[in-house]
Coordinates of C-alpha atoms in Angstrom, one line a residue:
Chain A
X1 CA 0.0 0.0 0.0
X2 CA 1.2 3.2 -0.8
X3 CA 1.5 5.9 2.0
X4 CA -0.2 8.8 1.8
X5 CA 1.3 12.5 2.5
X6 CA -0.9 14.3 0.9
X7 CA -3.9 13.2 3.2
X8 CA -2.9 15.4 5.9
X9 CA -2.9 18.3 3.7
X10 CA -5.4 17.5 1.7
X11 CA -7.8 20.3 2.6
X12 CA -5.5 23.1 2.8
X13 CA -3.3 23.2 -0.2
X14 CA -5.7 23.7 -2.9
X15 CA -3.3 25.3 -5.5
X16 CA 0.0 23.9 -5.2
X17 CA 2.7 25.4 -6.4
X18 CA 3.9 25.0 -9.9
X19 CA 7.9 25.9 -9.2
X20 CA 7.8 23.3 -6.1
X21 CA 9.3 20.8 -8.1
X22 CA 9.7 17.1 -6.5
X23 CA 7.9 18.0 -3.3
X24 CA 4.7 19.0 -6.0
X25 CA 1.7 18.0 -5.5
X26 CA 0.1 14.6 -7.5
X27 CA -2.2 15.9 -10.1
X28 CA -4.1 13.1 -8.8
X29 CA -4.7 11.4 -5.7
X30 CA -7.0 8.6 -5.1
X31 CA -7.0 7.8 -1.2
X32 CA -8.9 5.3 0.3
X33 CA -11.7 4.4 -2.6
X34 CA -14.3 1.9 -1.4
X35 CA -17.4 1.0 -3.8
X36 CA -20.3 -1.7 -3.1
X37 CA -22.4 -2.8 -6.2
X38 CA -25.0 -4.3 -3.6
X39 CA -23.4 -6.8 -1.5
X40 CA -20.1 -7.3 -3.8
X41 CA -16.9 -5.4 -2.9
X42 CA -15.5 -3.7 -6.3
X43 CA -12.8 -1.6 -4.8
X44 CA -11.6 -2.1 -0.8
X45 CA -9.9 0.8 0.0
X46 CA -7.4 1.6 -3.4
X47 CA -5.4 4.5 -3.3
X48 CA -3.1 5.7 -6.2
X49 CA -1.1 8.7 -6.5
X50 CA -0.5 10.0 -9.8
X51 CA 2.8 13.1 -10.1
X52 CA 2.7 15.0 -13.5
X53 CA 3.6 13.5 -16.2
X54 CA 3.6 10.1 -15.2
X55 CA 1.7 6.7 -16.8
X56 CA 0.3 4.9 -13.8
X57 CA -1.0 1.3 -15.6
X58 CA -3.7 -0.3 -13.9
X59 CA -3.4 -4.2 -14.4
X60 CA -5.4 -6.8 -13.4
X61 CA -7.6 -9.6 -13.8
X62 CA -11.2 -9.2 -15.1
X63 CA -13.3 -8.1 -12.9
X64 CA -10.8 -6.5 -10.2
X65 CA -12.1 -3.5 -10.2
X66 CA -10.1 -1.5 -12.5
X67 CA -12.5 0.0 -14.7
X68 CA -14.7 1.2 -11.8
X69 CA -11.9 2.8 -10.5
X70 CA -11.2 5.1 -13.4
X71 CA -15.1 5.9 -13.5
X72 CA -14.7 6.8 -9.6
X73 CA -11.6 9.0 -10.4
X74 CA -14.0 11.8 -12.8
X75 CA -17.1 10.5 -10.7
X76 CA -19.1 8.4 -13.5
X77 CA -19.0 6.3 -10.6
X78 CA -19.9 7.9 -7.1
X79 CA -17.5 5.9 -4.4
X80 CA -19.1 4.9 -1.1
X81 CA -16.0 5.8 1.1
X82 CA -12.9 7.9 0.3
X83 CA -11.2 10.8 -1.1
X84 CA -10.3 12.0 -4.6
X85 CA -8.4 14.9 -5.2
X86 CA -7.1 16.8 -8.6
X87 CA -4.8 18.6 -8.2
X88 CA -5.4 18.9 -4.6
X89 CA -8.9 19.9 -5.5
X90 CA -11.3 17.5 -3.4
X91 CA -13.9 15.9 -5.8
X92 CA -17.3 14.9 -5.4
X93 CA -17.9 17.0 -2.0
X94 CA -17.5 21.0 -1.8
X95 CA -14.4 22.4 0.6
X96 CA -16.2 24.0 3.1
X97 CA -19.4 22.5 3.8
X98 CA -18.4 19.0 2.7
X99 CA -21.6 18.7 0.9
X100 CA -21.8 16.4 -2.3
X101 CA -21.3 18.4 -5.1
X102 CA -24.0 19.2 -7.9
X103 CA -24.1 18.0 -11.8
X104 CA -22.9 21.6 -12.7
X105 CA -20.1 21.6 -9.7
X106 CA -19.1 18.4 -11.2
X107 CA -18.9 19.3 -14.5
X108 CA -15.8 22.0 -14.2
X109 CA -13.5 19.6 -12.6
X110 CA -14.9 16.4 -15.3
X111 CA -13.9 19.0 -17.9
X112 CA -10.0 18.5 -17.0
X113 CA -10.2 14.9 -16.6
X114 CA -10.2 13.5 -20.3
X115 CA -11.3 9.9 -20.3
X116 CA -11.1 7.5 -23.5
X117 CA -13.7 4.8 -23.4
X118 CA -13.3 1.0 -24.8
X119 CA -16.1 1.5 -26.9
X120 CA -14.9 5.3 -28.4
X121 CA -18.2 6.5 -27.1
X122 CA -17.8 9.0 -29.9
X123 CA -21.1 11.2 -30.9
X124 CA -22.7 9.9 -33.8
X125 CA -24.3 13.0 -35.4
X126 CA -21.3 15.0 -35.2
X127 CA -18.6 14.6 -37.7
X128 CA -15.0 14.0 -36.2
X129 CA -14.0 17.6 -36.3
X130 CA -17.2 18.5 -34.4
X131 CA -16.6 15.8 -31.7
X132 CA -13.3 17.3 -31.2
X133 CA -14.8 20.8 -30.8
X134 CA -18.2 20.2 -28.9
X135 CA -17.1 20.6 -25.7
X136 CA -14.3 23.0 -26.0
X137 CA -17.1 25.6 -27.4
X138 CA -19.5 24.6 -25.2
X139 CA -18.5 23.3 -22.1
X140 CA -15.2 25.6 -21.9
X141 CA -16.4 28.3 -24.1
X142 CA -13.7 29.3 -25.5
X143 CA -13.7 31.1 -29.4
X144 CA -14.4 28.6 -31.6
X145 CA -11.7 29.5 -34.3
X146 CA -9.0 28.9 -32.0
X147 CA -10.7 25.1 -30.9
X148 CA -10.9 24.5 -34.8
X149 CA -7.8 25.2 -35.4
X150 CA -6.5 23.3 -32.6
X151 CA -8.8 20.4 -33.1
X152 CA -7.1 20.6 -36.7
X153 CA -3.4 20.0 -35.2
X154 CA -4.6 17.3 -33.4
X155 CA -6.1 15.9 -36.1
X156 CA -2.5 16.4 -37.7
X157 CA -1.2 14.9 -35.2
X158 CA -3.0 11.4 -35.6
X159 CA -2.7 11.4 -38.8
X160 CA -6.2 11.7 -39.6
X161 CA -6.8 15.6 -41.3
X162 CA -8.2 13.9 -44.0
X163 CA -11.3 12.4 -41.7
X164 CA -12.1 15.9 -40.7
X165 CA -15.8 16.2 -42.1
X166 CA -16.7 12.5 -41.8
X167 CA -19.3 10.6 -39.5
X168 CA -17.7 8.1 -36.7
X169 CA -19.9 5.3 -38.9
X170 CA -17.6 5.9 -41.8
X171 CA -14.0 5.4 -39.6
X172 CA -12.9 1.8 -38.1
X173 CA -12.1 1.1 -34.9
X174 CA -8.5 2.4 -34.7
X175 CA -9.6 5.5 -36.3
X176 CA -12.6 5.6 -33.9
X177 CA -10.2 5.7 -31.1
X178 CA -7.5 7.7 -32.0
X179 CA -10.6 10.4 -32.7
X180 CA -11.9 9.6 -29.1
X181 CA -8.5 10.2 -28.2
X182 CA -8.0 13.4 -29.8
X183 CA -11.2 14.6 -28.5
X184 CA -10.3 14.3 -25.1
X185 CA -7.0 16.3 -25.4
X186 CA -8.9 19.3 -27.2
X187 CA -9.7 19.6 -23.6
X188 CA -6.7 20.3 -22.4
X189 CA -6.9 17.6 -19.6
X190 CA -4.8 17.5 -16.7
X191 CA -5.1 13.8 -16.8
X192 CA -6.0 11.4 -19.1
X193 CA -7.8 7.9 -18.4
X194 CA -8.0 5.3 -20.9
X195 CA -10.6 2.8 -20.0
X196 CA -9.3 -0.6 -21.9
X197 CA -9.1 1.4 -24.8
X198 CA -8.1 -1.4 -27.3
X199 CA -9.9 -3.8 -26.1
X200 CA -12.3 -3.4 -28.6
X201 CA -10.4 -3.6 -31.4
X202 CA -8.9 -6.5 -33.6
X203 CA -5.5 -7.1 -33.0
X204 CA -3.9 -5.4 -36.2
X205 CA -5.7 -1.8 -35.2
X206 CA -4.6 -2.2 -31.7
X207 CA -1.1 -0.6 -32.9
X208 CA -2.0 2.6 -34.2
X209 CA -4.0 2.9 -30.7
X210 CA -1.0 2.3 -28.8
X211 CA 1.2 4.5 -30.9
X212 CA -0.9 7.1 -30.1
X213 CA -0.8 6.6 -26.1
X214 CA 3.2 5.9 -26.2
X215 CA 3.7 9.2 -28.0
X216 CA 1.4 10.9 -25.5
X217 CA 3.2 9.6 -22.5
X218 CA 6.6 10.3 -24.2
X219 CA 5.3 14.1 -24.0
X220 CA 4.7 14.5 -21.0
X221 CA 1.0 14.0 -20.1
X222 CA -0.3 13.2 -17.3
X223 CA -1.8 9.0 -17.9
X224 CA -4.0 6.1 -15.9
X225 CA -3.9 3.5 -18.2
X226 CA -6.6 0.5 -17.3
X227 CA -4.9 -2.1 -20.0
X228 CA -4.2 -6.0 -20.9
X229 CA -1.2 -4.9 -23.2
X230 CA 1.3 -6.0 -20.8
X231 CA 3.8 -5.0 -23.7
X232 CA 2.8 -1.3 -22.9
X233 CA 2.4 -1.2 -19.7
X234 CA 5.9 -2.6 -19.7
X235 CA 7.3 0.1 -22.5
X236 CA 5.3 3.0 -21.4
X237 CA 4.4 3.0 -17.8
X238 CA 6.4 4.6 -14.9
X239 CA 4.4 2.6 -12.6
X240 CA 2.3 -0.6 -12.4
X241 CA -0.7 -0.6 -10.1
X242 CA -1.7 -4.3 -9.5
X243 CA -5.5 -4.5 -8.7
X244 CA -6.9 -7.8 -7.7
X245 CA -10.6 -8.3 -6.2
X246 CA -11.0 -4.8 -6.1
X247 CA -7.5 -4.4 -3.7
X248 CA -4.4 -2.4 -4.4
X249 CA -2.0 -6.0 -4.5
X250 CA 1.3 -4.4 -6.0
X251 CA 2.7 -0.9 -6.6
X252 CA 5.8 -1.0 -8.5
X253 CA 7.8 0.1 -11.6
X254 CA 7.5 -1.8 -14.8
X255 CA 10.9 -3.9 -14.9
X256 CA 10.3 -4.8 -11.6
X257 CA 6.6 -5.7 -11.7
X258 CA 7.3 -7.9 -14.4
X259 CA 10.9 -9.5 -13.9
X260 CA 10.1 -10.0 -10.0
X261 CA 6.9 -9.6 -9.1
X262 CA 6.1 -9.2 -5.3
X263 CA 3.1 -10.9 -4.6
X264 CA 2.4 -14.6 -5.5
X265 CA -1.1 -12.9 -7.1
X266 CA 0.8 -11.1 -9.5
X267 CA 3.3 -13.8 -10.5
X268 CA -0.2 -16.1 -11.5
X269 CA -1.6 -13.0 -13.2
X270 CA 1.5 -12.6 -15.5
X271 CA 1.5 -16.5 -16.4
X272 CA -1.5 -16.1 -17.8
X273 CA -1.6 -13.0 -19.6
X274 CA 2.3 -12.7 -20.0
X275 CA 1.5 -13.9 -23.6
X276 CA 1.0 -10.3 -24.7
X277 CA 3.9 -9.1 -23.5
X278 CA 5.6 -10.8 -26.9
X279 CA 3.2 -8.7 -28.9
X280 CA 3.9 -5.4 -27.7
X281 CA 4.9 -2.1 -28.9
X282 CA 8.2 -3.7 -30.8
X283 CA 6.0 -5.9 -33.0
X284 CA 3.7 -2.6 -33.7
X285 CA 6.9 -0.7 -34.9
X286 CA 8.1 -3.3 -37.1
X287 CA 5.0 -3.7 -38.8
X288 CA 4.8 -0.4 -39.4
X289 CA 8.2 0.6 -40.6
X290 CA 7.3 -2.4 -43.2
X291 CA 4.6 -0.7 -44.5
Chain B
X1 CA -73.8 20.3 -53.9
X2 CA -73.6 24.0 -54.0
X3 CA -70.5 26.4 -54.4
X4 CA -71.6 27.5 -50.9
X5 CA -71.2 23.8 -49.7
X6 CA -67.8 23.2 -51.2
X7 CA -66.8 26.3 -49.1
X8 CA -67.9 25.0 -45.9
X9 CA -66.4 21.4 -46.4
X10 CA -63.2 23.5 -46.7
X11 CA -64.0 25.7 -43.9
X12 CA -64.2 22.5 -41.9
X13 CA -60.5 21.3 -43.2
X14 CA -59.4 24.7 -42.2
X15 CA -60.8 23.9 -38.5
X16 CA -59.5 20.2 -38.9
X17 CA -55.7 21.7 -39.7
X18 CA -55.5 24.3 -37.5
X19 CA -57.0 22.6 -34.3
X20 CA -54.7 19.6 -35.3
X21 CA -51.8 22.0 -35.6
X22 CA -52.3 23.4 -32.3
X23 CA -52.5 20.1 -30.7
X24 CA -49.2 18.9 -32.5
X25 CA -47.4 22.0 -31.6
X26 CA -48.2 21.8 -28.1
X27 CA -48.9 18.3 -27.4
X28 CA -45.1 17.2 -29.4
X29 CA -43.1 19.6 -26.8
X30 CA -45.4 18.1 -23.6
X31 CA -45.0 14.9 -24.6
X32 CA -41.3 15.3 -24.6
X33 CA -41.2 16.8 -21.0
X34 CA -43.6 13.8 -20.1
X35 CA -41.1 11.2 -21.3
X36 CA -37.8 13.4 -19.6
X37 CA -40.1 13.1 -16.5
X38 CA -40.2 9.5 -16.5
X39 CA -36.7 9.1 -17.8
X40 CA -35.6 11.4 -14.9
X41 CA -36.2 8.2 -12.8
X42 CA -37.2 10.2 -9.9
X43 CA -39.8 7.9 -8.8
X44 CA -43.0 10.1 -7.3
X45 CA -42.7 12.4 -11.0
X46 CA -42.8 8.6 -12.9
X47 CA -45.3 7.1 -11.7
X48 CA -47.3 10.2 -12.4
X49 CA -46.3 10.4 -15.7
X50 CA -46.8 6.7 -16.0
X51 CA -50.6 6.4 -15.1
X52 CA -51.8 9.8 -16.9
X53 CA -50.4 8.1 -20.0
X54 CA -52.2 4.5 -19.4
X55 CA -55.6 7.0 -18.0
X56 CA -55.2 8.8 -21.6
X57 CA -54.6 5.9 -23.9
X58 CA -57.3 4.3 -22.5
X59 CA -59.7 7.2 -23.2
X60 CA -61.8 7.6 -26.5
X61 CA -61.1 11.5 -27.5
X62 CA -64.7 12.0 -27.8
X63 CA -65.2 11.0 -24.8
X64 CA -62.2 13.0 -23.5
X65 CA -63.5 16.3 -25.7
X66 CA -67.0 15.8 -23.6
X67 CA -65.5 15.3 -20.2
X68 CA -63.4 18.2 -20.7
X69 CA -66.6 20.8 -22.0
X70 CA -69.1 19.3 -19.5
X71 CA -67.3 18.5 -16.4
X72 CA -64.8 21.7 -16.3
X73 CA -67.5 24.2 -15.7
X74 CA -68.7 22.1 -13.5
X75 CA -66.2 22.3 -11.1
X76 CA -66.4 26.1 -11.6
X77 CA -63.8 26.3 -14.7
X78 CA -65.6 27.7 -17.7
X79 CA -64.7 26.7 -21.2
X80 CA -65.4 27.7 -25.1
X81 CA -65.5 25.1 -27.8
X82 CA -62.3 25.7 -29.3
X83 CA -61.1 25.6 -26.0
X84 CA -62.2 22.5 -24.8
X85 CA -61.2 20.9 -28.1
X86 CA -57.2 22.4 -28.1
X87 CA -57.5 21.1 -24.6
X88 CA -58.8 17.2 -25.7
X89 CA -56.4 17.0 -28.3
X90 CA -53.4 17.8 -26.8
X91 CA -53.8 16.3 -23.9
X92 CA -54.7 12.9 -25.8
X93 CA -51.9 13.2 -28.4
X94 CA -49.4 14.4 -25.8
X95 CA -49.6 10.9 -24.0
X96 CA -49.1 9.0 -27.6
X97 CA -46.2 11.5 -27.8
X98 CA -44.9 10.6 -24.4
X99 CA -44.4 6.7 -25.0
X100 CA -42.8 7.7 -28.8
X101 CA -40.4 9.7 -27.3
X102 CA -39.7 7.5 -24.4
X103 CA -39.3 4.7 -26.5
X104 CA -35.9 6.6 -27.9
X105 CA -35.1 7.7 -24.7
X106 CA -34.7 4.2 -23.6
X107 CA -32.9 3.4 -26.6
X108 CA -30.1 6.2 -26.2
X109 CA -27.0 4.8 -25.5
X110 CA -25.8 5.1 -22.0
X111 CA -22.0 5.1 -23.1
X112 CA -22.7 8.2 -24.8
X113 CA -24.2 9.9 -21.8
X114 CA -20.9 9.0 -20.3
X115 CA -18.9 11.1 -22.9
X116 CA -21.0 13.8 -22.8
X117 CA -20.6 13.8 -18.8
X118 CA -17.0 12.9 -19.1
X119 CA -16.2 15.9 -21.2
X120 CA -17.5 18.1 -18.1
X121 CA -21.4 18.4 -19.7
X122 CA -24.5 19.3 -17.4
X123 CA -27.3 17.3 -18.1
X124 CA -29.5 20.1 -19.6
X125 CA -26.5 20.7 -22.3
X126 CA -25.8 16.9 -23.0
X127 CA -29.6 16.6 -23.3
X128 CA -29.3 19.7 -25.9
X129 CA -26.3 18.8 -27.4
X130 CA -26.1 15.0 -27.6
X131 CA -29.7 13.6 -26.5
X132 CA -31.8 15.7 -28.8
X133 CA -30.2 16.0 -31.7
X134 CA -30.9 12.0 -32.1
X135 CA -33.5 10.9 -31.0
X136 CA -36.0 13.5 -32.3
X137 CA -34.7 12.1 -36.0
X138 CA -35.6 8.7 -34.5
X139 CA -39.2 9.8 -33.1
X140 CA -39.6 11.8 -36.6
X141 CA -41.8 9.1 -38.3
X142 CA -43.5 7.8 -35.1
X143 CA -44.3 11.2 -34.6
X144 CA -45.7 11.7 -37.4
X145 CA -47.8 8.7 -37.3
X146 CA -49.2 9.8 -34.5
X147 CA -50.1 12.9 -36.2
X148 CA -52.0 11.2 -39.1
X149 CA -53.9 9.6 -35.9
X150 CA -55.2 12.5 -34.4
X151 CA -56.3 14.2 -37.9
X152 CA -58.1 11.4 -38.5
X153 CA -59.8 11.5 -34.7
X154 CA -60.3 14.7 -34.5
X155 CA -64.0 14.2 -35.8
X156 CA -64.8 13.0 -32.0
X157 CA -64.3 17.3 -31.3
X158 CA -67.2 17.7 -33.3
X159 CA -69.7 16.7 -30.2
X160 CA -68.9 20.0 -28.6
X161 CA -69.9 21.7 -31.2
X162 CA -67.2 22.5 -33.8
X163 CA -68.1 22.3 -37.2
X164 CA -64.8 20.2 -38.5
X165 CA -64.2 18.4 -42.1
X166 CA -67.0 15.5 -41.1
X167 CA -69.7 17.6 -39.2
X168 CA -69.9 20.1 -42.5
X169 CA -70.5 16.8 -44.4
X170 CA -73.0 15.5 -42.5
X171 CA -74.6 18.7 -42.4
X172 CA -74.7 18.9 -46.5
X173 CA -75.6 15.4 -46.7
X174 CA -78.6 15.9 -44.2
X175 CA -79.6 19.1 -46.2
X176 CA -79.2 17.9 -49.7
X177 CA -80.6 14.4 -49.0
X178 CA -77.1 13.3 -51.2
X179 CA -74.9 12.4 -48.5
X180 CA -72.6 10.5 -51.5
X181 CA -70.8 13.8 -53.1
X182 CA -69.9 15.7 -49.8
X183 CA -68.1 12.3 -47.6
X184 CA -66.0 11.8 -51.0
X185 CA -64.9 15.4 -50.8
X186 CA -64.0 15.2 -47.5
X187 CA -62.5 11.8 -47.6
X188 CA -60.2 13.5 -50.5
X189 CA -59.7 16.4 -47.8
X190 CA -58.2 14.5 -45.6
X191 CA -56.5 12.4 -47.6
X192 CA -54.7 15.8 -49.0
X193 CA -54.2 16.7 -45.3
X194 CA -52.3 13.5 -44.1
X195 CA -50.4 13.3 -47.5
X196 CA -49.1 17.1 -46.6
X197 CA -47.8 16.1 -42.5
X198 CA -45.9 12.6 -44.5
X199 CA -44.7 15.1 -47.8
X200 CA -43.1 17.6 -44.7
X201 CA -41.8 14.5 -42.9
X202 CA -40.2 12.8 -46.0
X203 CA -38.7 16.0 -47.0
X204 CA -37.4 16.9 -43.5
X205 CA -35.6 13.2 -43.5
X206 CA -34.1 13.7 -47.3
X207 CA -32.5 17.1 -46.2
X208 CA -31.0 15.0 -43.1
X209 CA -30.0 12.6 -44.7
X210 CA -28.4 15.0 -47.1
X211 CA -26.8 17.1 -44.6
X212 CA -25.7 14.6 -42.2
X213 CA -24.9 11.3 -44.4
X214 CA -27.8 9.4 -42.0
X215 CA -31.3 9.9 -41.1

């Protein structure tokens, strides 16, 4: 279990600041999550801390809980017991009066948490530039040239400018995704959380997914990766969270996690899913450099 | 039939368009809040919604249009004709309305709710932004089935008294002792009427299909 300094503060320092370097504040915090659905346990007491600029990876089993923690984390999900702070902003519950926030208190703070979905979850009716730019306009309200023409250079950026004025019905799944992608960083997130986002897709669009994400973490930004590609988590992640049966089993970097795992949980976990560790990001780059 | 007859048949389709109109533009909206109510899932608002819609399908208009003229003033609330008929209608199309609109409302994928209220949307502007925008293209032709329905009930308004489409027939056919001539004209009226509401709605469906690539 990790320990927890920022629990004692946690009501204090609401705005960090940005020149305190190592002693910074986590842009996220999850302390002490607990979440019934009826009488079964999905998370007992699961804290993370996430610094800027880091890729946490959630691994885990089916069914451990990992998914419901990330809906927890922007609130999809409301947790029975625990804190959740961005950056040192409590969420959920207002500072004061520790009253549960409203949809519309919510919604600010949602706004900087970008979250990619396994299914895309894109907007049907709305071509891909105008899922990039719905809620920039009309959530953040900001001018609507300057969205376009960022939602353009992101386009750029995954290679997709030519999709611009197309329906989601007309991309596949990779393109669906690296849209859904795109459309949470027109936000401007201080985190992003990808929600098994290539789980949905057959294997041979599953690379241009998980180019994406490595180039993203290479950047800089801020990542909670819920996964099964062990062969990212291993390339791309600073740290491995290792959920099992909703509990926080194993914190630890990569090469450790994988090489010599702690806890006996985790050595069975990797036997069976270790497979995909062979078809990782290397395998993606060759393919592509043949192409 | 005289010129003078031909007039008042279309006098009565007049009547029979604009009272329908006036029940569609109202009762379309409140059947929409009806169906948000009971989407809203908060249970007292529901169950409310829930049994005026099984109360309303259950109840012939004409008997609806009666309870409404006769029984109002009784309970010392007054009420014209035109009135009571704007009144029958919409509140008998609006509960048609509710279950059409409910039925998409069901339909509307949860996951993307979630990207709406991932993205930092309230529920008003997801509704607005994501909600509406698709499902009123999927309620379109229910919609206006439902709205072929009503012209063609709205005869039952007649027994307080307004002289619609059918009542000016009956009233040439009782006068001229030829009750053939003026039923086919207004069978052809309201054949035009209904072939107008499906025209607008197939035209409404090409221009989305047009504009959007899917309808």
């Amino acid at each position: 279990m990790p320990s927890h300094p920022a629990r004692a503060t946690a009501d204090t320092a609401a705005h960090p600041s940005p020149l305190s370097g190592a002693s910074e504040r986590p842009v996220l915090e999850v302390d002490g999550i607990w979440k019934k659905f009826g009488d079964h346990d999905v998370l007992v007491d699961v804290s993370l801390s996430v610094r800027r600029g880091q890729t946490v990876c959630i691994l885990g089993p089916s069914g451990s809980g990992k998914s419901t923690l990330l809906r927890c984390v922007n609130w999809l999900e409301r947790p029975d017991h625990g804190h959740i702070y961005l950056s040192g902003q409590r969420i959920g519950f207002r500072q004061k009066s520790e009253l549960p926030m409203s949809q519309a208190e919510l919604a600010p703070i949602r706004a900087r948490i970008g979250m990619v979905f396994q299914h895309f979850n894109l907007w049907p009716h709305l071509t891909v530039l105008g899922n990039l730019i719905e809620a920039p306009i009309f959530v953040q309200r900001r001018p609507r040239e300057e969205v376009i023409a960022e939602a353009e250079a992101l386009l750029e950026k995954i290679d997709l400018r030519e999709k611009r004025d197309v329906y989601p019905a007309r991309l596949s799944g990779g393109q669906k995704q690296r849209v859904a992608i795109a459309r949470a960083l027109a936000m401007r997130p201080s985190v992003l959380l990808f929600d098994e986002a290539t789980s949905a897709l057959d294997p041979e669009l599953m690379g241009e997914v998980l180019v994406v994400m490595e180039e993203l973490a290479k950047d800089g930004m801020t990542m909670v990766v819920v996964t099964h590609e062990m062969g990212f988590a291993r390339d791309a992640a600073d740290e491995i969270v290792f959920l099992d049966r909703g509990r926080v089993v194993e914190v630890s970097p990569p090469d450790k996690f994988f090489d010599v795992p702690k806890t006996e949980r985790a050595r069975q976990f990797l036997q069976r899913y270790g497979s995909s560790l062979r078809t990782g990001l290397r395998d993606v780059r060759a393919s592509e450099a043949r192409q | 039939m005289t010129a003078y007859d031909y007039l008042s048949l279309l006098q009565g389709a007049a009547v029979t368009v604009s009272l329908s109109l006036v029940g569609i533009i109202i009762g379309v909206p409140l059947g929409l809040v009806l169906a948000l109510a009971r989407w809203s899932e908060v249970p007292a608002l529901a169950r409310a919604v829930a049994a005026y819609v099984s109360v309303l399908r259950a109840t012939p208009l004409v008997t609806l249009a009666l309870l409404v003229f006769f029984a109002l003033p009784n309970v010392g609330v007054p009420i014209d004709p035109v009135p009571a008929a704007i009144v029958s209608i919409t509140m008998n199309t609006a509960a048609f309305n509710c279950e059409i609109w409910r039925a998409a409302l069901n339909d509307f994928p949860r996951t993307q709710l979630d990207a709406a209220t991932a993205v930092g949307m309230t529920p008003g502007l997801a509704f607005r932004r994501i909600v509406f925008p698709q499902i009123w293209r999927i309620s379109l032709p229910g919609l206006v089935n439902e709205m072929t329905l009503l012209i063609k009930s709205s005869p039952a308004i007649a027994v307080v008294g307004i002289v619609d489409i059918t009542r000016a027939a009956v009233r040439i056919g009782a006068q001229t002792y030829e009750p053939l001539p003026p039923f086919l004209t207004a069978t052809a009226l309201y054949f035009l009427v209904v072939l107008g509401f499906v025209r607008a709605q197939r035209s409404i469906e090409v221009h989305l299909d047009r504009k959007f690539g899917f309808a």
